[in-house]
């Protein structure tokens, strides 16, 4: 049986399917490992790759690959696959949900009712807002399609303008300035690291809301906490954090913040579809067939 190393981010159902096909390993991968499966946040440094001379394929159960050194994998001839498309709708839905939950105090007022309260603290208008989306690929475009029917304007920033009916803004500071809600949907890269800093939050302004469904590394978390405490911005909806699963205590204490445990793709339907794609890529690779969704 082929040796497969299981990194983090794998459901029990996917593990069970993998166990029918492969000899699974956790902890320390044996040097005979030919495949690795892990979630979009898995970390795979060159020190580990150096110990796995027989590695042929890394199948990511997600679309993020910021924990992987793609050049190092390419240089070793290792194939990499992701699970694109099937999770796009779920992540976009969550972005809209977080935005609405922050503006209409859905989570805070849920807690209020559970405490026996009924006196409603006022939220903020969610319709007719300017919604700025940073990162305009699959997920960013899906967020725009959902936001457009009730937004005053949808605007976006990407590396290049797209043939879409929404306004392109070339930099994130201007995007923040011209938006009431700033939604992050770009990958974690060297260029996007802490791109939402004190300056960008200042431009978003005291009525502004930040939503992050991308990666925690895009936000300077200390600057975000400071901005929320001082009222520099009004609130935030966060699915991702700088040091997951650790969520800063200060954020947990804030009513104007809605927190989620990196659940962008966490629906039964999507996790099933992602698992099927992971298996299809592995099956194709070991049968010598073309990979369904190759990244490298
Ligand atoms: P995608 O289709 O590759 O789109 C990425 C977008 O980001 C592209 O529009 C790209 O611009 C833009 N971008 C990249 N670098 C940029 C930069 N330096 N400045 C401005 N824009 C930049 O990716 P996706 O499928 O939409 O996913 C986006 C990210 O969401 C993933 O990388 C992942 O980290 C995150 N994610 C989170 C969850 C979750 O559970 N919360 C789930 C899935 C994915 P161009 O089009 O101009 O190149």
Coordinates of C-alpha atoms and ligand atoms in Angstrom, one line a residue, residues 63-64 66 87-88 91 134-140 157-160 162 185-189 191-192 195 213-215 239-240 262-265, ligand 1:
X63 CA -7.7 26.3 -1.9
X64 CA -5.2 28.2 0.3
X66 CA 0.3 29.7 1.9
X87 CA -16.2 26.0 -1.7
X88 CA -16.6 29.4 -3.4
X91 CA -17.1 31.3 1.7
X134 CA -10.1 43.1 -1.7
X135 CA -9.2 40.1 -3.9
X136 CA -11.4 39.6 -6.8
X137 CA -11.0 36.0 -7.9
X138 CA -13.5 33.2 -7.4
X139 CA -14.6 34.1 -3.9
X140 CA -14.4 37.9 -4.3
X157 CA -9.2 45.8 -5.7
X158 CA -7.2 43.0 -7.4
X159 CA -3.8 43.0 -9.1
X160 CA -5.6 43.9 -12.4
X162 CA -11.6 42.6 -14.5
X185 CA -10.8 37.7 -0.2
X186 CA -7.2 37.6 -1.4
X187 CA -4.6 34.9 -0.7
X188 CA -1.9 35.2 2.0
X189 CA 1.3 36.2 0.2
X191 CA 2.6 41.2 -0.8
X192 CA -0.7 40.9 1.2
X195 CA -1.9 44.8 4.2
X213 CA -12.7 35.4 5.1
X214 CA -9.2 35.2 3.5
X215 CA -6.4 34.6 5.9
X239 CA -13.4 33.9 10.1
X240 CA -9.6 33.8 10.2
X262 CA -12.4 29.4 10.1
X263 CA -15.6 27.9 8.9
X264 CA -15.7 29.3 5.4
X265 CA -16.2 25.9 3.7
Ligands
LIG1 P1 -8.4 33.3 -6.4 O1 -9.6 32.9 -7.3 O2 -7.1 32.9 -6.7 O3 -8.5 34.9 -6.2 C1 -7.5 35.6 -5.6 C2 -7.7 37.1 -5.8 O4 -6.8 37.8 -5.0 C3 -7.4 37.5 -7.3 O5 -8.4 38.4 -7.8 C4 -6.1 38.2 -7.2 O6 -5.9 39.2 -8.2 C5 -6.2 38.8 -5.8 N1 -4.8 39.1 -5.4 C6 -3.8 38.3 -5.2 N2 -2.7 39.0 -4.7 C7 -3.1 40.3 -4.6 C8 -2.5 41.5 -4.2 N3 -1.2 41.5 -3.8 N4 -3.2 42.6 -4.2 C9 -4.5 42.6 -4.6 N5 -5.2 41.5 -5.0 C10 -4.5 40.3 -5.0 O7 -8.7 32.7 -4.9 P2 -10.1 32.4 -4.2 O8 -10.5 31.1 -4.5 O9 -11.0 33.6 -4.5 O10 -9.7 32.4 -2.7 C11 -9.1 33.6 -2.1 C12 -8.5 33.2 -0.7 O11 -9.6 32.9 0.2 C13 -7.7 32.0 -0.7 O12 -6.3 32.2 -1.1 C14 -7.7 31.5 0.8 O13 -6.7 32.0 1.5 C15 -9.0 32.2 1.3 N6 -10.0 31.1 1.6 C16 -10.6 31.1 2.9 C17 -11.5 30.2 3.2 C18 -12.1 30.2 4.6 O14 -12.5 29.1 5.1 N7 -12.3 31.3 5.2 C19 -11.9 29.2 2.3 C20 -11.3 29.2 1.0 C21 -10.4 30.2 0.7 P3 -5.8 39.0 -9.8 O15 -7.1 38.3 -10.2 O16 -5.7 40.3 -10.4 O17 -4.6 38.1 -9.9

